[in-house]
Amino acid sequence: MPTSAPLRAVVDDHNPDVLLAHGGQAAQVAAFALWRRAQTAIVWQRILDFPPELWKPGRRQYWRLIVRRVDAVVALTADEAKEMGALRFAKPVWTIPNFRQPSRFMSVDRAAAAARLRREIGIDDGAPLVGFVGHLVHQKRPVRAVSVLELVRQAEGVDAHLVIAGSGPKRELVEQEIERRGLTGHVTILGHRDDIEQVFAGIDLAILVSSTEGIPGVAIEAAMAGCPLASYPVGGIREVVDHGRTGVVLDESDVGTMATEVAALLRDDGRRSAMSDAARLRHAIHFSAERIAHRYNEVLVAATSARRDHDERSTGFMAALHRRLGG
């Protein structure tokens, strides 16, 4: 875990009212850095479900210690919010989903983006494009996307092409798997992209095959770009994908089942078009940055006020005790 000393120095210099800790690692650093600095509130922004090992006796006690210094929690999903009860966290827990700026994604013309992407990677207009967007790390399981394509082409008989947008430590492994399976001409790795809205708008269907998620931002981005999504049943994905209407959420994390669903969607242009329209309509406001910013403002103000009230009560108690003892 990174040392808490640099954060403590920053807090001492700037004296913030509240610190937003993004993720479990950040929450640990913040808790130790601000343990004796009562006037700064800590809001822990949860981004993933707890791993099974957290519930082992030693780890559970450790995290109960950490949350003693946390003033409030923002959970991406209802399940994450419930988990806090198991840590005996009795302070406020707000459920606020992930968010994106709608205008960036909804303004993109899908037909133009598709034509541009196909020219870039050198494939015919009629070839179905499946997309994997995300960091090439263990959690996202990018090799599974290659396995899905292999089955879509060989078992389902759909001449699809896979586009992978992202970078990370698993890239070399992905490249090896592509070559080993004889898919070199059917997969394009774009690497990191700053125009991810163009990628989502340019593909026919996105897939999410992660081992764990909170509310995946890529699912929101795909929806806002009008790109149907087929996903494993991870985290809060059902809060983003309306199964059968804006995409498909499998009942189990299985490559074969995913390949079957992907092939069926690629064969049905009308169904994908209806999903595209529904996704954009549903997500424009619900996951907009403007809407979520108002909720965060409420949360941070409330956490700051609660911390100040606590400090005032503590100060009053200590002053009364000091008087009683004749100090």
GROMACS .gro file of C-alpha atoms in nm:
model
  327
    1MET     CA    1   0.000   0.000   0.000
    2PRO     CA    2   0.139   0.349  -0.082
    3THR     CA    3   0.259   0.552   0.213
    4SER     CA    4   0.015   0.800   0.362
    5ALA     CA    5   0.282   1.066   0.429
    6PRO     CA    6   0.249   1.253   0.094
    7LEU     CA    7  -0.128   1.278   0.134
    8ARG     CA    8  -0.091   1.398   0.492
    9ALA     CA    9   0.140   1.676   0.371
   10VAL     CA   10  -0.107   1.786   0.102
   11VAL     CA   11  -0.392   1.792   0.352
   12ASP     CA   12  -0.185   1.993   0.599
   13ASP     CA   13  -0.104   2.249   0.326
   14HIS     CA   14  -0.456   2.287   0.186
   15ASN     CA   15  -0.677   2.207   0.487
   16PRO     CA   16  -0.971   2.059   0.287
   17ASP     CA   17  -1.316   2.015   0.440
   18VAL     CA   18  -1.362   1.677   0.274
   19LEU     CA   19  -1.148   1.417   0.098
   20LEU     CA   20  -1.302   1.189  -0.166
   21ALA     CA   21  -1.119   0.853  -0.166
   22HIS     CA   22  -1.171   0.671  -0.497
   23GLY     CA   23  -1.152   0.299  -0.433
   24GLY     CA   24  -1.037   0.075  -0.151
   25GLN     CA   25  -0.668   0.151  -0.176
   26ALA     CA   26  -0.734   0.525  -0.160
   27ALA     CA   27  -0.960   0.474   0.143
   28GLN     CA   28  -0.680   0.296   0.328
   29VAL     CA   29  -0.427   0.570   0.253
   30ALA     CA   30  -0.675   0.841   0.353
   31ALA     CA   31  -0.770   0.667   0.677
   32PHE     CA   32  -0.411   0.641   0.796
   33ALA     CA   33  -0.311   0.985   0.669
   34LEU     CA   34  -0.600   1.160   0.843
   35TRP     CA   35  -0.640   0.938   1.150
   36ARG     CA   36  -0.563   1.220   1.395
   37ARG     CA   37  -0.688   1.502   1.171
   38ALA     CA   38  -1.052   1.510   1.272
   39GLN     CA   39  -1.160   1.825   1.088
   40THR     CA   40  -1.130   1.673   0.738
   41ALA     CA   41  -1.413   1.438   0.643
   42ILE     CA   42  -1.339   1.125   0.439
   43VAL     CA   43  -1.591   1.004   0.183
   44TRP     CA   44  -1.506   0.661   0.045
   45GLN     CA   45  -1.615   0.615  -0.316
   46ARG     CA   46  -1.661   0.239  -0.362
   47ILE     CA   47  -1.591   0.114  -0.716
   48LEU     CA   48  -1.591  -0.267  -0.684
   49ASP     CA   49  -1.761  -0.536  -0.476
   50PHE     CA   50  -1.552  -0.671  -0.189
   51PRO     CA   51  -1.341  -0.976  -0.282
   52PRO     CA   52  -1.412  -1.301  -0.093
   53GLU     CA   53  -1.085  -1.281   0.102
   54LEU     CA   54  -1.199  -0.959   0.271
   55TRP     CA   55  -1.443  -1.159   0.483
   56LYS     CA   56  -1.172  -1.370   0.644
   57PRO     CA   57  -1.147  -1.284   1.018
   58GLY     CA   58  -0.818  -1.094   1.004
   59ARG     CA   59  -0.905  -0.895   0.694
   60ARG     CA   60  -1.253  -0.813   0.816
   61GLN     CA   61  -1.115  -0.670   1.141
   62TYR     CA   62  -0.863  -0.465   0.945
   63TRP     CA   63  -1.136  -0.309   0.729
   64ARG     CA   64  -1.354  -0.241   1.032
   65LEU     CA   65  -1.061  -0.039   1.162
   66ILE     CA   66  -1.033   0.151   0.833
   67VAL     CA   67  -1.402   0.245   0.818
   68ARG     CA   68  -1.389   0.389   1.171
   69ARG     CA   69  -1.217   0.690   1.014
   70VAL     CA   70  -1.454   0.711   0.715
   71ASP     CA   71  -1.741   0.962   0.749
   72ALA     CA   72  -1.960   0.847   0.460
   73VAL     CA   73  -1.960   0.603   0.169
   74VAL     CA   74  -2.070   0.645  -0.190
   75ALA     CA   75  -2.157   0.304  -0.337
   76LEU     CA   76  -2.203   0.247  -0.708
   77THR     CA   77  -2.459  -0.029  -0.653
   78ALA     CA   78  -2.714  -0.137  -0.393
   79ASP     CA   79  -2.511  -0.454  -0.328
   80GLU     CA   80  -2.203  -0.247  -0.244
   81ALA     CA   81  -2.413  -0.042  -0.003
   82LYS     CA   82  -2.535  -0.358   0.173
   83GLU     CA   83  -2.179  -0.481   0.215
   84MET     CA   84  -2.101  -0.187   0.444
   85GLY     CA   85  -2.341  -0.324   0.704
   86ALA     CA   86  -2.127  -0.636   0.738
   87LEU     CA   87  -1.838  -0.407   0.837
   88ARG     CA   88  -2.060  -0.250   1.105
   89PHE     CA   89  -2.049   0.083   0.925
   90ALA     CA   90  -2.332   0.287   1.078
   91LYS     CA   91  -2.265   0.621   0.909
   92PRO     CA   92  -2.432   0.744   0.587
   93VAL     CA   93  -2.412   0.529   0.273
   94TRP     CA   94  -2.539   0.681  -0.051
   95THR     CA   95  -2.590   0.483  -0.370
   96ILE     CA   96  -2.483   0.693  -0.669
   97PRO     CA   97  -2.411   0.532  -1.007
   98ASN     CA   98  -2.125   0.599  -1.242
   99PHE     CA   99  -2.170   0.879  -1.494
  100ARG     CA  100  -2.054   1.025  -1.822
  101GLN     CA  101  -2.103   1.344  -2.025
  102PRO     CA  102  -2.389   1.256  -2.266
  103SER     CA  103  -2.312   1.515  -2.532
  104ARG     CA  104  -1.974   1.358  -2.607
  105PHE     CA  105  -2.135   1.025  -2.701
  106MET     CA  106  -2.486   1.108  -2.818
  107SER     CA  107  -2.375   1.362  -3.078
  108VAL     CA  108  -2.179   1.102  -3.277
  109ASP     CA  109  -2.333   0.980  -3.603
  110ARG     CA  110  -2.316   0.599  -3.592
  111ALA     CA  111  -2.319   0.549  -3.970
  112ALA     CA  112  -2.032   0.793  -4.024
  113ALA     CA  113  -1.835   0.647  -3.733
  114ALA     CA  114  -1.884   0.293  -3.865
  115ALA     CA  115  -1.761   0.387  -4.212
  116ARG     CA  116  -1.458   0.566  -4.065
  117LEU     CA  117  -1.364   0.277  -3.836
  118ARG     CA  118  -1.393   0.021  -4.115
  119ARG     CA  119  -1.166   0.229  -4.337
  120GLU     CA  120  -0.915   0.259  -4.052
  121ILE     CA  121  -0.889  -0.115  -3.991
  122GLY     CA  122  -0.937  -0.214  -4.355
  123ILE     CA  123  -1.247  -0.435  -4.352
  124ASP     CA  124  -1.558  -0.444  -4.570
  125ASP     CA  125  -1.868  -0.246  -4.482
  126GLY     CA  126  -2.071  -0.563  -4.443
  127ALA     CA  127  -1.844  -0.737  -4.191
  128PRO     CA  128  -1.999  -0.741  -3.841
  129LEU     CA  129  -1.785  -0.557  -3.587
  130VAL     CA  130  -1.769  -0.671  -3.224
  131GLY     CA  131  -1.591  -0.446  -2.976
  132PHE     CA  132  -1.405  -0.496  -2.649
  133VAL     CA  133  -1.325  -0.167  -2.475
  134GLY     CA  134  -1.126  -0.153  -2.152
  135HIS     CA  135  -0.789  -0.179  -1.987
  136LEU     CA  136  -0.604  -0.496  -2.079
  137VAL     CA  137  -0.577  -0.617  -1.720
  138HIS     CA  138  -0.673  -0.938  -1.539
  139GLN     CA  139  -1.005  -0.803  -1.407
  140LYS     CA  140  -1.131  -0.722  -1.758
  141ARG     CA  141  -1.032  -1.065  -1.897
  142PRO     CA  142  -0.953  -0.953  -2.255
  143VAL     CA  143  -0.854  -1.306  -2.364
  144ARG     CA  144  -1.217  -1.407  -2.312
  145ALA     CA  145  -1.312  -1.161  -2.585
  146VAL     CA  146  -1.080  -1.347  -2.822
  147SER     CA  147  -1.241  -1.677  -2.716
  148VAL     CA  148  -1.586  -1.535  -2.788
  149LEU     CA  149  -1.481  -1.427  -3.137
  150GLU     CA  150  -1.332  -1.770  -3.206
  151LEU     CA  151  -1.663  -1.939  -3.123
  152VAL     CA  152  -1.871  -1.681  -3.307
  153ARG     CA  153  -1.673  -1.750  -3.622
  154GLN     CA  154  -1.618  -2.125  -3.592
  155ALA     CA  155  -1.916  -2.259  -3.398
  156GLU     CA  156  -2.178  -2.001  -3.498
  157GLY     CA  157  -2.058  -1.938  -3.853
  158VAL     CA  158  -2.066  -1.556  -3.836
  159ASP     CA  159  -1.779  -1.382  -4.018
  160ALA     CA  160  -1.721  -1.125  -3.743
  161HIS     CA  161  -1.422  -0.903  -3.671
  162LEU     CA  162  -1.312  -0.810  -3.319
  163VAL     CA  163  -1.190  -0.461  -3.232
  164ILE     CA  164  -1.001  -0.422  -2.903
  165ALA     CA  165  -0.962  -0.067  -2.773
  166GLY     CA  166  -0.737  -0.037  -2.470
  167SER     CA  167  -0.387  -0.089  -2.339
  168GLY     CA  168  -0.234  -0.262  -2.042
  169PRO     CA  169  -0.010  -0.542  -1.916
  170LYS     CA  170  -0.217  -0.820  -2.077
  171ARG     CA  171  -0.167  -0.694  -2.433
  172GLU     CA  172   0.118  -0.934  -2.512
  173LEU     CA  173  -0.087  -1.228  -2.385
  174VAL     CA  174  -0.382  -1.120  -2.598
  175GLU     CA  175  -0.161  -1.094  -2.905
  176GLN     CA  176  -0.022  -1.442  -2.840
  177GLU     CA  177  -0.372  -1.587  -2.810
  178ILE     CA  178  -0.484  -1.420  -3.132
  179GLU     CA  179  -0.193  -1.573  -3.319
  180ARG     CA  180  -0.227  -1.914  -3.153
  181ARG     CA  181  -0.593  -1.940  -3.250
  182GLY     CA  182  -0.533  -1.832  -3.610
  183LEU     CA  183  -0.732  -1.509  -3.574
  184THR     CA  184  -0.465  -1.261  -3.676
  185GLY     CA  185  -0.665  -1.128  -3.972
  186HIS     CA  186  -0.986  -1.107  -3.772
  187VAL     CA  187  -0.881  -0.901  -3.468
  188THR     CA  188  -0.756  -0.543  -3.455
  189ILE     CA  189  -0.597  -0.403  -3.141
  190LEU     CA  190  -0.640  -0.026  -3.154
  191GLY     CA  191  -0.453   0.043  -2.830
  192HIS     CA  192  -0.545   0.341  -2.614
  193ARG     CA  193  -0.798   0.575  -2.774
  194ASP     CA  194  -0.896   0.927  -2.673
  195ASP     CA  195  -1.195   0.911  -2.911
  196ILE     CA  196  -1.366   0.615  -2.749
  197GLU     CA  197  -1.706   0.758  -2.843
  198GLN     CA  198  -1.612   0.704  -3.208
  199VAL     CA  199  -1.519   0.342  -3.138
  200PHE     CA  200  -1.847   0.265  -2.961
  201ALA     CA  201  -2.043   0.440  -3.234
  202GLY     CA  202  -1.852   0.251  -3.502
  203ILE     CA  203  -1.903  -0.106  -3.381
  204ASP     CA  204  -2.218  -0.314  -3.412
  205LEU     CA  205  -2.204  -0.470  -3.067
  206ALA     CA  206  -1.988  -0.440  -2.755
  207ILE     CA  207  -1.910  -0.721  -2.514
  208LEU     CA  208  -1.818  -0.710  -2.145
  209VAL     CA  209  -1.654  -1.024  -2.006
  210SER     CA  210  -1.494  -0.898  -1.685
  211SER     CA  211  -1.456  -1.111  -1.373
  212THR     CA  212  -1.574  -0.826  -1.149
  213GLU     CA  213  -1.718  -0.477  -1.190
  214GLY     CA  214  -1.904  -0.208  -1.001
  215ILE     CA  215  -2.113  -0.016  -1.250
  216PRO     CA  216  -1.883  -0.030  -1.554
  217GLY     CA  217  -1.831   0.306  -1.718
  218VAL     CA  218  -1.787   0.138  -2.056
  219ALA     CA  219  -2.146   0.011  -2.034
  220ILE     CA  220  -2.271   0.368  -1.988
  221GLU     CA  221  -2.050   0.492  -2.272
  222ALA     CA  222  -2.172   0.220  -2.506
  223ALA     CA  223  -2.535   0.300  -2.429
  224MET     CA  224  -2.491   0.673  -2.480
  225ALA     CA  225  -2.323   0.602  -2.814
  226GLY     CA  226  -2.615   0.379  -2.914
  227CYS     CA  227  -2.410   0.060  -2.906
  228PRO     CA  228  -2.590  -0.253  -2.778
  229LEU     CA  229  -2.396  -0.442  -2.512
  230ALA     CA  230  -2.378  -0.813  -2.428
  231SER     CA  231  -2.242  -0.864  -2.079
  232TYR     CA  232  -2.159  -1.121  -1.816
  233PRO     CA  233  -2.371  -1.082  -1.498
  234VAL     CA  234  -2.117  -0.877  -1.301
  235GLY     CA  235  -2.159  -0.602  -1.041
  236GLY     CA  236  -2.436  -0.354  -1.114
  237ILE     CA  237  -2.452  -0.422  -1.488
  238ARG     CA  238  -2.830  -0.475  -1.473
  239GLU     CA  239  -2.864  -0.119  -1.348
  240VAL     CA  240  -2.719  -0.005  -1.681
  241VAL     CA  241  -2.834  -0.266  -1.932
  242ASP     CA  242  -3.208  -0.324  -1.962
  243HIS     CA  243  -3.195  -0.691  -2.062
  244GLY     CA  244  -3.361  -0.750  -2.397
  245ARG     CA  245  -3.425  -0.381  -2.455
  246THR     CA  246  -3.085  -0.204  -2.458
  247GLY     CA  247  -2.863  -0.512  -2.460
  248VAL     CA  248  -2.824  -0.859  -2.314
  249VAL     CA  249  -2.708  -0.970  -1.969
  250LEU     CA  250  -2.627  -1.340  -1.944
  251ASP     CA  251  -2.742  -1.554  -1.653
  252GLU     CA  252  -2.392  -1.698  -1.615
  253SER     CA  253  -2.036  -1.607  -1.710
  254ASP     CA  254  -1.985  -1.853  -1.994
  255VAL     CA  255  -1.793  -1.797  -2.317
  256GLY     CA  256  -2.009  -2.037  -2.518
  257THR     CA  257  -2.333  -1.871  -2.411
  258MET     CA  258  -2.187  -1.530  -2.486
  259ALA     CA  259  -2.085  -1.643  -2.836
  260THR     CA  260  -2.437  -1.772  -2.905
  261GLU     CA  261  -2.595  -1.442  -2.792
  262VAL     CA  262  -2.344  -1.235  -2.987
  263ALA     CA  263  -2.404  -1.434  -3.306
  264ALA     CA  264  -2.782  -1.400  -3.268
  265LEU     CA  265  -2.756  -1.023  -3.226
  266LEU     CA  266  -2.517  -0.985  -3.520
  267ARG     CA  267  -2.766  -1.167  -3.743
  268ASP     CA  268  -3.055  -0.939  -3.639
  269ASP     CA  269  -2.999  -0.583  -3.764
  270GLY     CA  270  -3.348  -0.474  -3.664
  271ARG     CA  271  -3.310  -0.588  -3.303
  272ARG     CA  272  -2.974  -0.415  -3.266
  273SER     CA  273  -3.116  -0.094  -3.415
  274ALA     CA  274  -3.404  -0.097  -3.166
  275MET     CA  275  -3.159  -0.157  -2.879
  276SER     CA  276  -2.943   0.129  -3.001
  277ASP     CA  277  -3.232   0.376  -2.995
  278ALA     CA  278  -3.356   0.256  -2.655
  279ALA     CA  279  -3.010   0.275  -2.499
  280ARG     CA  280  -2.956   0.635  -2.601
  281LEU     CA  281  -3.302   0.738  -2.483
  282ARG     CA  282  -3.268   0.569  -2.143
  283HIS     CA  283  -2.919   0.683  -2.050
  284ALA     CA  284  -2.908   1.044  -2.168
  285ILE     CA  285  -3.034   1.183  -1.838
  286HIS     CA  286  -3.010   0.899  -1.586
  287PHE     CA  287  -2.630   0.866  -1.605
  288SER     CA  288  -2.550   1.225  -1.704
  289ALA     CA  289  -2.258   1.401  -1.535
  290GLU     CA  290  -2.476   1.704  -1.454
  291ARG     CA  291  -2.736   1.496  -1.268
  292ILE     CA  292  -2.478   1.298  -1.070
  293ALA     CA  293  -2.278   1.612  -0.986
  294HIS     CA  294  -2.578   1.747  -0.794
  295ARG     CA  295  -2.594   1.425  -0.591
  296TYR     CA  296  -2.223   1.441  -0.511
  297ASN     CA  297  -2.260   1.801  -0.399
  298GLU     CA  298  -2.532   1.693  -0.155
  299VAL     CA  299  -2.320   1.406  -0.026
  300LEU     CA  300  -2.001   1.608   0.028
  301VAL     CA  301  -2.183   1.893   0.200
  302ALA     CA  302  -2.364   1.647   0.429
  303ALA     CA  303  -2.041   1.464   0.515
  304THR     CA  304  -1.864   1.790   0.594
  305SER     CA  305  -2.148   1.909   0.817
  306ALA     CA  306  -2.159   1.577   1.001
  307ARG     CA  307  -1.785   1.587   1.064
  308ARG     CA  308  -1.805   1.942   1.200
  309ASP     CA  309  -2.093   1.848   1.431
  310HIS     CA  310  -1.893   1.551   1.557
  311ASP     CA  311  -1.587   1.769   1.618
  312GLU     CA  312  -1.793   2.028   1.806
  313ARG     CA  313  -1.946   1.759   2.029
  314SER     CA  314  -1.604   1.610   2.096
  315THR     CA  315  -1.456   1.950   2.177
  316GLY     CA  316  -1.746   2.032   2.409
  317PHE     CA  317  -1.713   1.701   2.589
  318MET     CA  318  -1.341   1.746   2.643
  319ALA     CA  319  -1.391   2.104   2.767
  320ALA     CA  320  -1.660   1.991   3.014
  321LEU     CA  321  -1.437   1.708   3.135
  322HIS     CA  322  -1.149   1.947   3.178
  323ARG     CA  323  -1.366   2.183   3.389
  324ARG     CA  324  -1.501   1.898   3.597
  325LEU     CA  325  -1.151   1.781   3.677
  326GLY     CA  326  -1.063   2.132   3.785
  327GLY     CA  327  -0.835   2.213   3.497
   0.00000   0.00000   0.00000
